[in-house]
mmCIF file with all atom_site columns, C-alpha atoms in Angstrom:
data_model
loop_
_atom_site.group_PDB
_atom_site.id
_atom_site.type_symbol
_atom_site.label_atom_id
_atom_site.label_alt_id
_atom_site.label_comp_id
_atom_site.label_asym_id
_atom_site.label_entity_id
_atom_site.label_seq_id
_atom_site.pdbx_PDB_ins_code
_atom_site.Cartn_x
_atom_site.Cartn_y
_atom_site.Cartn_z
_atom_site.occupancy
_atom_site.B_iso_or_equiv
_atom_site.pdbx_formal_charge
_atom_site.auth_seq_id
_atom_site.auth_comp_id
_atom_site.auth_asym_id
_atom_site.auth_atom_id
_atom_site.pdbx_PDB_model_num
ATOM 1   C CA . MET A 1 1   ? 49.142  -10.271 -23.003 1.00 39.00 ? 110 MET A CA 1
ATOM 2   C CA . ASP A 1 2   ? 46.228  -8.072  -21.585 1.00 41.00 ? 111 ASP A CA 1
ATOM 3   C CA . LEU A 1 3   ? 46.465  -7.013  -17.921 1.00 41.00 ? 112 LEU A CA 1
ATOM 4   C CA . ALA A 1 4   ? 43.367  -7.965  -17.377 1.00 39.00 ? 113 ALA A CA 1
ATOM 5   C CA . LEU A 1 5   ? 43.235  -11.554 -18.325 1.00 42.00 ? 114 LEU A CA 1
ATOM 6   C CA . LEU A 1 6   ? 45.761  -12.520 -15.610 1.00 52.00 ? 115 LEU A CA 1
ATOM 7   C CA . ASP A 1 7   ? 43.188  -12.430 -13.062 1.00 63.00 ? 116 ASP A CA 1
ATOM 8   C CA . GLY A 1 8   ? 40.040  -13.700 -15.273 1.00 68.00 ? 117 GLY A CA 1
ATOM 9   C CA . PHE A 1 9   ? 38.504  -13.953 -18.736 1.00 72.00 ? 118 PHE A CA 1
ATOM 10  C CA . CYS A 1 10  ? 37.041  -11.728 -21.250 1.00 74.00 ? 119 CYS A CA 1
ATOM 11  C CA . SER A 1 11  ? 32.949  -12.006 -20.833 1.00 71.00 ? 120 SER A CA 1
ATOM 12  C CA . ARG A 1 12  ? 31.881  -9.802  -23.157 1.00 74.00 ? 121 ARG A CA 1
ATOM 13  C CA . PRO A 1 13  ? 33.208  -6.312  -24.975 1.00 74.00 ? 122 PRO A CA 1
ATOM 14  C CA . ASN A 1 14  ? 35.401  -4.303  -22.326 1.00 71.00 ? 123 ASN A CA 1
ATOM 15  C CA . MET A 1 15  ? 34.188  -6.287  -19.187 1.00 73.00 ? 124 MET A CA 1
ATOM 16  C CA . CYS A 1 16  ? 35.833  -9.254  -17.502 1.00 75.00 ? 125 CYS A CA 1
ATOM 17  C CA . THR A 1 17  ? 34.592  -11.864 -15.368 1.00 76.00 ? 126 THR A CA 1
ATOM 18  C CA . CYS A 1 18  ? 37.471  -12.059 -12.626 1.00 73.00 ? 127 CYS A CA 1
ATOM 19  C CA . SER A 1 19  ? 38.444  -15.322 -10.435 1.00 67.00 ? 128 SER A CA 1
ATOM 20  C CA . SER A 1 20  ? 36.810  -13.791 -7.396  1.00 68.00 ? 129 SER A CA 1
ATOM 21  C CA . GLY A 1 21  ? 33.542  -14.204 -9.769  1.00 70.00 ? 130 GLY A CA 1
ATOM 22  C CA . ARG A 1 22  ? 32.872  -10.186 -10.080 1.00 72.00 ? 131 ARG A CA 1
ATOM 23  C CA . THR A 1 23  ? 32.710  -8.697  -13.389 1.00 73.00 ? 132 THR A CA 1
ATOM 24  C CA . SER A 1 24  ? 35.019  -5.408  -13.914 1.00 72.00 ? 133 SER A CA 1
ATOM 25  C CA . PRO A 1 25  ? 36.875  -3.729  -17.053 1.00 71.00 ? 134 PRO A CA 1
ATOM 26  C CA . SER A 1 26  ? 39.504  -4.865  -15.532 1.00 68.00 ? 135 SER A CA 1
ATOM 27  C CA . CYS A 1 27  ? 40.901  -7.909  -12.914 1.00 67.00 ? 136 CYS A CA 1
ATOM 28  C CA . SER A 1 28  ? 44.150  -6.238  -12.054 1.00 62.00 ? 137 SER A CA 1
ATOM 29  C CA . GLY A 1 29  ? 44.693  -6.258  -8.297  1.00 54.00 ? 138 GLY A CA 1
ATOM 30  C CA . SER A 1 30  ? 45.402  -2.706  -8.146  1.00 43.00 ? 139 SER A CA 1
ATOM 31  C CA . LEU A 1 31  ? 42.035  -1.544  -8.617  1.00 46.00 ? 140 LEU A CA 1
ATOM 32  C CA . PRO A 1 32  ? 39.357  -0.490  -5.920  1.00 50.00 ? 141 PRO A CA 1
ATOM 33  C CA . HIS A 1 33  ? 37.001  -3.223  -4.853  1.00 53.00 ? 142 HIS A CA 1
ATOM 34  C CA . HIS A 1 34  ? 33.673  -3.273  -6.882  1.00 62.00 ? 143 HIS A CA 1
ATOM 35  C CA . CYS A 1 35  ? 30.589  -4.489  -5.951  1.00 70.00 ? 144 CYS A CA 1
ATOM 36  C CA . ASN A 1 36  ? 29.034  -7.971  -6.668  1.00 77.00 ? 145 ASN A CA 1
ATOM 37  C CA . LEU A 1 37  ? 25.360  -6.858  -6.067  1.00 82.00 ? 146 LEU A CA 1
ATOM 38  C CA . ARG A 1 38  ? 22.936  -5.297  -8.480  1.00 89.00 ? 147 ARG A CA 1
ATOM 39  C CA . CYS A 1 39  ? 20.915  -2.557  -6.905  1.00 91.00 ? 148 CYS A CA 1
ATOM 40  C CA . MET A 1 40  ? 17.627  -1.350  -8.244  1.00 93.00 ? 149 MET A CA 1
ATOM 41  C CA . ASN A 1 41  ? 15.837  1.610   -8.150  1.00 93.00 ? 150 ASN A CA 1
ATOM 42  C CA . GLY A 1 42  ? 18.752  3.833   -8.128  1.00 91.00 ? 151 GLY A CA 1
ATOM 43  C CA . GLY A 1 43  ? 20.408  2.344   -5.185  1.00 92.00 ? 152 GLY A CA 1
ATOM 44  C CA . SER A 1 44  ? 24.317  2.299   -5.351  1.00 91.00 ? 153 SER A CA 1
ATOM 45  C CA . CYS A 1 45  ? 26.689  -0.895  -4.040  1.00 88.00 ? 154 CYS A CA 1
ATOM 46  C CA . HIS A 1 46  ? 29.155  -0.309  -1.365  1.00 84.00 ? 155 HIS A CA 1
ATOM 47  C CA . GLU A 1 47  ? 31.361  -3.151  -0.041  1.00 82.00 ? 156 GLU A CA 1
ATOM 48  C CA . ASP A 1 48  ? 28.876  -5.592  -1.435  1.00 82.00 ? 157 ASP A CA 1
ATOM 49  C CA . ASN A 1 49  ? 25.790  -4.031  0.340   1.00 89.00 ? 158 ASN A CA 1
ATOM 50  C CA . CYS A 1 50  ? 23.048  -1.978  -1.438  1.00 92.00 ? 159 CYS A CA 1
ATOM 51  C CA . ARG A 1 51  ? 22.812  1.913   -0.156  1.00 92.00 ? 160 ARG A CA 1
ATOM 52  C CA . CYS A 1 52  ? 19.190  2.476   -1.160  1.00 94.00 ? 161 CYS A CA 1
ATOM 53  C CA . GLN A 1 53  ? 17.888  5.849   -2.470  1.00 94.00 ? 162 GLN A CA 1
ATOM 54  C CA . LYS A 1 54  ? 14.861  7.283   -0.306  1.00 94.00 ? 163 LYS A CA 1
ATOM 55  C CA . GLY A 1 55  ? 11.769  5.026   -0.393  1.00 94.00 ? 164 GLY A CA 1
ATOM 56  C CA . TYR A 1 56  ? 13.270  1.677   -0.976  1.00 96.00 ? 165 TYR A CA 1
ATOM 57  C CA . THR A 1 57  ? 14.522  -1.039  1.347   1.00 95.00 ? 166 THR A CA 1
ATOM 58  C CA . GLY A 1 58  ? 15.843  -4.376  1.298   1.00 94.00 ? 167 GLY A CA 1
ATOM 59  C CA . THR A 1 59  ? 19.347  -6.431  0.053   1.00 91.00 ? 168 THR A CA 1
ATOM 60  C CA . HIS A 1 60  ? 19.027  -5.077  -3.686  1.00 93.00 ? 169 HIS A CA 1
ATOM 61  C CA . CYS A 1 61  ? 16.907  -2.112  -2.955  1.00 94.00 ? 170 CYS A CA 1
ATOM 62  C CA . GLY A 1 62  ? 13.932  -3.835  -4.384  1.00 94.00 ? 171 GLY A CA 1
ATOM 63  C CA . GLN A 1 63  ? 11.174  -3.241  -1.944  1.00 95.00 ? 172 GLN A CA 1
ATOM 64  C CA . PRO A 1 64  ? 9.110   0.282   -1.617  1.00 96.00 ? 173 PRO A CA 1
ATOM 65  C CA . VAL A 1 65  ? 8.601   1.867   1.507   1.00 95.00 ? 174 VAL A CA 1
ATOM 66  C CA . CYS A 1 66  ? 5.357   3.212   2.833   1.00 96.00 ? 175 CYS A CA 1
ATOM 67  C CA . GLU A 1 67  ? 5.724   5.408   5.762   1.00 94.00 ? 176 GLU A CA 1
ATOM 68  C CA . LYS A 1 68  ? 2.394   5.172   6.579   1.00 94.00 ? 177 LYS A CA 1
ATOM 69  C CA . ALA A 1 69  ? 0.947   1.581   6.207   1.00 95.00 ? 178 ALA A CA 1
ATOM 70  C CA . CYS A 1 70  ? -1.650  0.660   3.355   1.00 96.00 ? 179 CYS A CA 1
ATOM 71  C CA . GLN A 1 71  ? -4.850  -0.025  5.095   1.00 95.00 ? 180 GLN A CA 1
ATOM 72  C CA . ASN A 1 72  ? -7.703  -2.244  4.427   1.00 94.00 ? 181 ASN A CA 1
ATOM 73  C CA . GLY A 1 73  ? -5.927  -5.218  2.735   1.00 95.00 ? 182 GLY A CA 1
ATOM 74  C CA . GLY A 1 74  ? -4.289  -2.418  0.290   1.00 96.00 ? 183 GLY A CA 1
ATOM 75  C CA . ARG A 1 75  ? -0.355  -3.256  -0.851  1.00 96.00 ? 184 ARG A CA 1
ATOM 76  C CA . CYS A 1 76  ? 2.717   -1.029  -0.886  1.00 96.00 ? 185 CYS A CA 1
ATOM 77  C CA . ILE A 1 77  ? 3.764   -0.525  -4.892  1.00 95.00 ? 186 ILE A CA 1
ATOM 78  C CA . GLY A 1 78  ? 6.312   2.440   -4.732  1.00 94.00 ? 187 GLY A CA 1
ATOM 79  C CA . PRO A 1 79  ? 7.318   4.963   -2.244  1.00 95.00 ? 188 PRO A CA 1
ATOM 80  C CA . ASN A 1 80  ? 4.454   6.006   -0.339  1.00 94.00 ? 189 ASN A CA 1
ATOM 81  C CA . ARG A 1 81  ? 2.017   4.539   -2.990  1.00 95.00 ? 190 ARG A CA 1
ATOM 82  C CA . CYS A 1 82  ? -0.528  2.023   -1.890  1.00 96.00 ? 191 CYS A CA 1
ATOM 83  C CA . ALA A 1 83  ? -2.546  -0.212  -4.816  1.00 97.00 ? 192 ALA A CA 1
ATOM 84  C CA . CYS A 1 84  ? -6.197  -0.637  -3.108  1.00 97.00 ? 193 CYS A CA 1
ATOM 85  C CA . VAL A 1 85  ? -8.315  -3.648  -2.953  1.00 96.00 ? 194 VAL A CA 1
ATOM 86  C CA . TYR A 1 86  ? -11.734 -3.494  -4.857  1.00 92.00 ? 195 TYR A CA 1
ATOM 87  C CA . GLY A 1 87  ? -13.831 -1.057  -2.753  1.00 91.00 ? 196 GLY A CA 1
ATOM 88  C CA . PHE A 1 88  ? -11.280 1.019   -0.905  1.00 93.00 ? 197 PHE A CA 1
ATOM 89  C CA . THR A 1 89  ? -9.195  4.250   -2.133  1.00 92.00 ? 198 THR A CA 1
ATOM 90  C CA . GLY A 1 90  ? -7.547  6.975   -0.605  1.00 92.00 ? 199 GLY A CA 1
ATOM 91  C CA . VAL A 1 91  ? -3.540  7.498   -0.323  1.00 93.00 ? 200 VAL A CA 1
ATOM 92  C CA . GLN A 1 92  ? -3.686  4.542   2.171   1.00 95.00 ? 201 GLN A CA 1
ATOM 93  C CA . CYS A 1 93  ? -6.339  2.898   1.097   1.00 95.00 ? 202 CYS A CA 1
ATOM 94  C CA . GLU A 1 94  ? -8.609  4.321   4.050   1.00 90.00 ? 203 GLU A CA 1
ATOM 95  C CA . ARG A 1 95  ? -11.622 4.976   2.740   1.00 87.00 ? 204 ARG A CA 1
ATOM 96  C CA . ASP A 1 96  ? -14.446 2.418   1.784   1.00 87.00 ? 205 ASP A CA 1
ATOM 97  C CA . TYR A 1 97  ? -16.630 2.958   -1.383  1.00 88.00 ? 206 TYR A CA 1
ATOM 98  C CA . ARG A 1 98  ? -18.208 -0.503  -0.956  1.00 89.00 ? 207 ARG A CA 1
ATOM 99  C CA . THR A 1 99  ? -22.080 -0.459  -0.711  1.00 91.00 ? 208 THR A CA 1
ATOM 100 C CA . GLY A 1 100 ? -24.384 -3.162  1.059   1.00 92.00 ? 209 GLY A CA 1
ATOM 101 C CA . PRO A 1 101 ? -27.418 -2.930  3.057   1.00 94.00 ? 210 PRO A CA 1
ATOM 102 C CA . CYS A 1 102 ? -28.100 -1.162  6.143   1.00 93.00 ? 211 CYS A CA 1
ATOM 103 C CA . PHE A 1 103 ? -29.226 -2.684  9.174   1.00 93.00 ? 212 PHE A CA 1
ATOM 104 C CA . THR A 1 104 ? -31.086 -1.176  12.475  1.00 92.00 ? 213 THR A CA 1
ATOM 105 C CA . GLN A 1 105 ? -30.340 -3.877  14.806  1.00 91.00 ? 214 GLN A CA 1
ATOM 106 C CA . VAL A 1 106 ? -27.497 -5.961  16.159  1.00 90.00 ? 215 VAL A CA 1
ATOM 107 C CA . SER A 1 107 ? -28.637 -9.063  18.266  1.00 88.00 ? 216 SER A CA 1
ATOM 108 C CA . GLN A 1 108 ? -26.169 -11.897 19.882  1.00 85.00 ? 217 GLN A CA 1
ATOM 109 C CA . ARG A 1 109 ? -23.844 -10.707 16.613  1.00 82.00 ? 218 ARG A CA 1
ATOM 110 C CA . MET A 1 110 ? -26.602 -11.330 14.331  1.00 89.00 ? 219 MET A CA 1
ATOM 111 C CA . CYS A 1 111 ? -27.526 -8.253  12.185  1.00 90.00 ? 220 CYS A CA 1
ATOM 112 C CA . GLN A 1 112 ? -31.436 -7.518  12.086  1.00 92.00 ? 221 GLN A CA 1
ATOM 113 C CA . GLY A 1 113 ? -33.978 -4.614  10.489  1.00 92.00 ? 222 GLY A CA 1
ATOM 114 C CA . GLN A 1 114 ? -32.441 -4.399  7.248   1.00 91.00 ? 223 GLN A CA 1
ATOM 115 C CA . LEU A 1 115 ? -33.983 -1.138  5.908   1.00 89.00 ? 224 LEU A CA 1
ATOM 116 C CA . SER A 1 116 ? -35.833 -2.671  2.983   1.00 88.00 ? 225 SER A CA 1
ATOM 117 C CA . GLY A 1 117 ? -34.363 -1.788  -1.034  1.00 83.00 ? 226 GLY A CA 1
ATOM 118 C CA . VAL A 1 118 ? -31.844 0.383   0.513   1.00 82.00 ? 227 VAL A CA 1
ATOM 119 C CA . VAL A 1 119 ? -27.842 0.234   -0.338  1.00 88.00 ? 228 VAL A CA 1
ATOM 120 C CA . CYS A 1 120 ? -25.112 2.970   0.907   1.00 88.00 ? 229 CYS A CA 1
ATOM 121 C CA . THR A 1 121 ? -21.864 2.884   2.009   1.00 88.00 ? 230 THR A CA 1
ATOM 122 C CA . LYS A 1 122 ? -20.750 1.721   5.546   1.00 87.00 ? 231 LYS A CA 1
ATOM 123 C CA . THR A 1 123 ? -19.976 5.259   6.559   1.00 84.00 ? 232 THR A CA 1
ATOM 124 C CA . LEU A 1 124 ? -23.540 6.747   5.600   1.00 85.00 ? 233 LEU A CA 1
ATOM 125 C CA . CYS A 1 125 ? -25.233 3.774   7.088   1.00 88.00 ? 234 CYS A CA 1
ATOM 126 C CA . CYS A 1 126 ? -23.591 3.923   10.438  1.00 85.00 ? 235 CYS A CA 1
ATOM 127 C CA . ALA A 1 127 ? -23.783 8.020   10.689  1.00 83.00 ? 236 ALA A CA 1
ATOM 128 C CA . THR A 1 128 ? -27.222 7.941   10.267  1.00 82.00 ? 237 THR A CA 1
ATOM 129 C CA . ILE A 1 129 ? -29.990 5.172   11.261  1.00 83.00 ? 238 ILE A CA 1
ATOM 130 C CA . GLY A 1 130 ? -27.667 2.058   11.134  1.00 88.00 ? 239 GLY A CA 1
ATOM 131 C CA . ARG A 1 131 ? -25.956 -0.156  13.953  1.00 90.00 ? 240 ARG A CA 1
ATOM 132 C CA . ALA A 1 132 ? -24.718 -2.330  11.022  1.00 92.00 ? 241 ALA A CA 1
ATOM 133 C CA . TRP A 1 133 ? -23.537 -2.676  7.583   1.00 92.00 ? 242 TRP A CA 1
ATOM 134 C CA . GLY A 1 134 ? -22.894 -5.278  4.483   1.00 91.00 ? 243 GLY A CA 1
ATOM 135 C CA . HIS A 1 135 ? -22.574 -8.734  3.949   1.00 86.00 ? 244 HIS A CA 1
ATOM 136 C CA . PRO A 1 136 ? -21.138 -10.329 5.884   1.00 88.00 ? 245 PRO A CA 1
ATOM 137 C CA . CYS A 1 137 ? -22.510 -7.969  8.289   1.00 89.00 ? 246 CYS A CA 1
ATOM 138 C CA . GLU A 1 138 ? -20.105 -5.205  9.993   1.00 90.00 ? 247 GLU A CA 1
ATOM 139 C CA . THR A 1 139 ? -21.254 -3.605  13.369  1.00 91.00 ? 248 THR A CA 1
ATOM 140 C CA . CYS A 1 140 ? -21.079 0.093   13.310  1.00 88.00 ? 249 CYS A CA 1
ATOM 141 C CA . PRO A 1 141 ? -18.237 1.504   15.724  1.00 82.00 ? 250 PRO A CA 1
ATOM 142 C CA . ALA A 1 142 ? -20.229 2.724   18.912  1.00 78.00 ? 251 ALA A CA 1
ATOM 143 C CA . GLN A 1 143 ? -19.117 6.605   17.705  1.00 68.00 ? 252 GLN A CA 1
ATOM 144 C CA . PRO A 1 144 ? -18.754 6.469   13.996  1.00 57.00 ? 253 PRO A CA 1
ATOM 145 C CA . HIS A 1 145 ? -15.025 7.740   13.120  1.00 64.00 ? 254 HIS A CA 1
ATOM 146 C CA . PRO A 1 146 ? -14.254 9.687   12.090  1.00 67.00 ? 255 PRO A CA 1
ATOM 147 C CA . CYS A 1 147 ? -17.415 11.910  12.443  1.00 71.00 ? 256 CYS A CA 1
ATOM 148 C CA . ARG A 1 148 ? -20.284 11.731  15.190  1.00 69.00 ? 257 ARG A CA 1
ATOM 149 C CA . ARG A 1 149 ? -23.532 10.735  14.148  1.00 67.00 ? 258 ARG A CA 1
ATOM 150 C CA . GLY A 1 150 ? -25.412 12.407  11.926  1.00 67.00 ? 259 GLY A CA 1
ATOM 151 C CA . PHE A 1 151 ? -22.523 13.456  9.760   1.00 75.00 ? 260 PHE A CA 1
ATOM 152 C CA . ILE A 1 152 ? -19.939 12.337  7.421   1.00 73.00 ? 261 ILE A CA 1
ATOM 153 C CA . PRO A 1 153 ? -16.469 13.488  6.093   1.00 73.00 ? 262 PRO A CA 1
ATOM 154 C CA . ASN A 1 154 ? -16.443 15.473  3.074   1.00 74.00 ? 263 ASN A CA 1
ATOM 155 C CA . ILE A 1 155 ? -14.345 12.995  0.045   1.00 66.00 ? 264 ILE A CA 1
ATOM 156 C CA . ARG A 1 156 ? -12.521 16.266  -0.968  1.00 71.00 ? 265 ARG A CA 1
ATOM 157 C CA . THR A 1 157 ? -11.770 17.927  2.392   1.00 76.00 ? 266 THR A CA 1
ATOM 158 C CA . GLY A 1 158 ? -12.422 15.618  5.363   1.00 72.00 ? 267 GLY A CA 1
ATOM 159 C CA . ALA A 1 159 ? -14.562 17.989  6.705   1.00 79.00 ? 268 ALA A CA 1
ATOM 160 C CA . CYS A 1 160 ? -17.409 16.498  8.984   1.00 78.00 ? 269 CYS A CA 1
ATOM 161 C CA . GLN A 1 161 ? -21.024 17.155  7.169   1.00 75.00 ? 270 GLN A CA 1
ATOM 162 C CA . GLY A 1 162 ? -24.387 16.467  7.651   1.00 69.00 ? 271 GLY A CA 1
ATOM 163 C CA . GLU A 1 163 ? -25.950 14.644  5.568   1.00 53.00 ? 272 GLU A CA 1
ATOM 164 C CA . PRO A 1 164 ? -29.452 13.372  4.815   1.00 46.00 ? 273 PRO A CA 1
ATOM 165 C CA . SER A 1 165 ? -30.309 9.396   4.907   1.00 42.00 ? 274 SER A CA 1
ATOM 166 C CA . THR A 1 166 ? -31.699 9.808   1.806   1.00 43.00 ? 275 THR A CA 1
ATOM 167 C CA . MET A 1 167 ? -28.402 9.451   0.495   1.00 49.00 ? 276 MET A CA 1
ATOM 168 C CA . CYS A 1 168 ? -28.604 5.759   0.360   1.00 62.00 ? 277 CYS A CA 1
ATOM 169 C CA . SER A 1 169 ? -29.987 4.851   -2.679  1.00 58.00 ? 278 SER A CA 1
ATOM 170 C CA . ARG A 1 170 ? -33.455 2.702   -3.333  1.00 56.00 ? 279 ARG A CA 1
#
């Protein structure tokens, strides 16, 4: 009789299901303890706990880690990889490329003075003549971020640069 069968039964070729419930090539008591957890994404099992590779966490190493949180509704889908919702892009979904109307006034939290026929990004609206932007209306910050009024960040370099308000489309 095979020694492996003393403490369990053969569940598939060269693999036993032991009385403890673990699967192993052998169920003899002299073998080191084997883990019952299945670790994902390159994690390894030690003493019934998964040790995860860098970039993953969780009981089975199934949850990716984004060291810098995803912004604007984006979600972490891989180590330091965000999936962005429509209208946002960038490593952490930090860049807003949505377009909408630009407003010159805000009174009692209501947008007023819509620039007729003008459609542009929030960054460009708020960096130039706008005091509010979009549908629903979003009030521009007192100091446009990350550049001062009249300037917007360059998409490639991030450096603040002057942009004429004609960049909005009509």
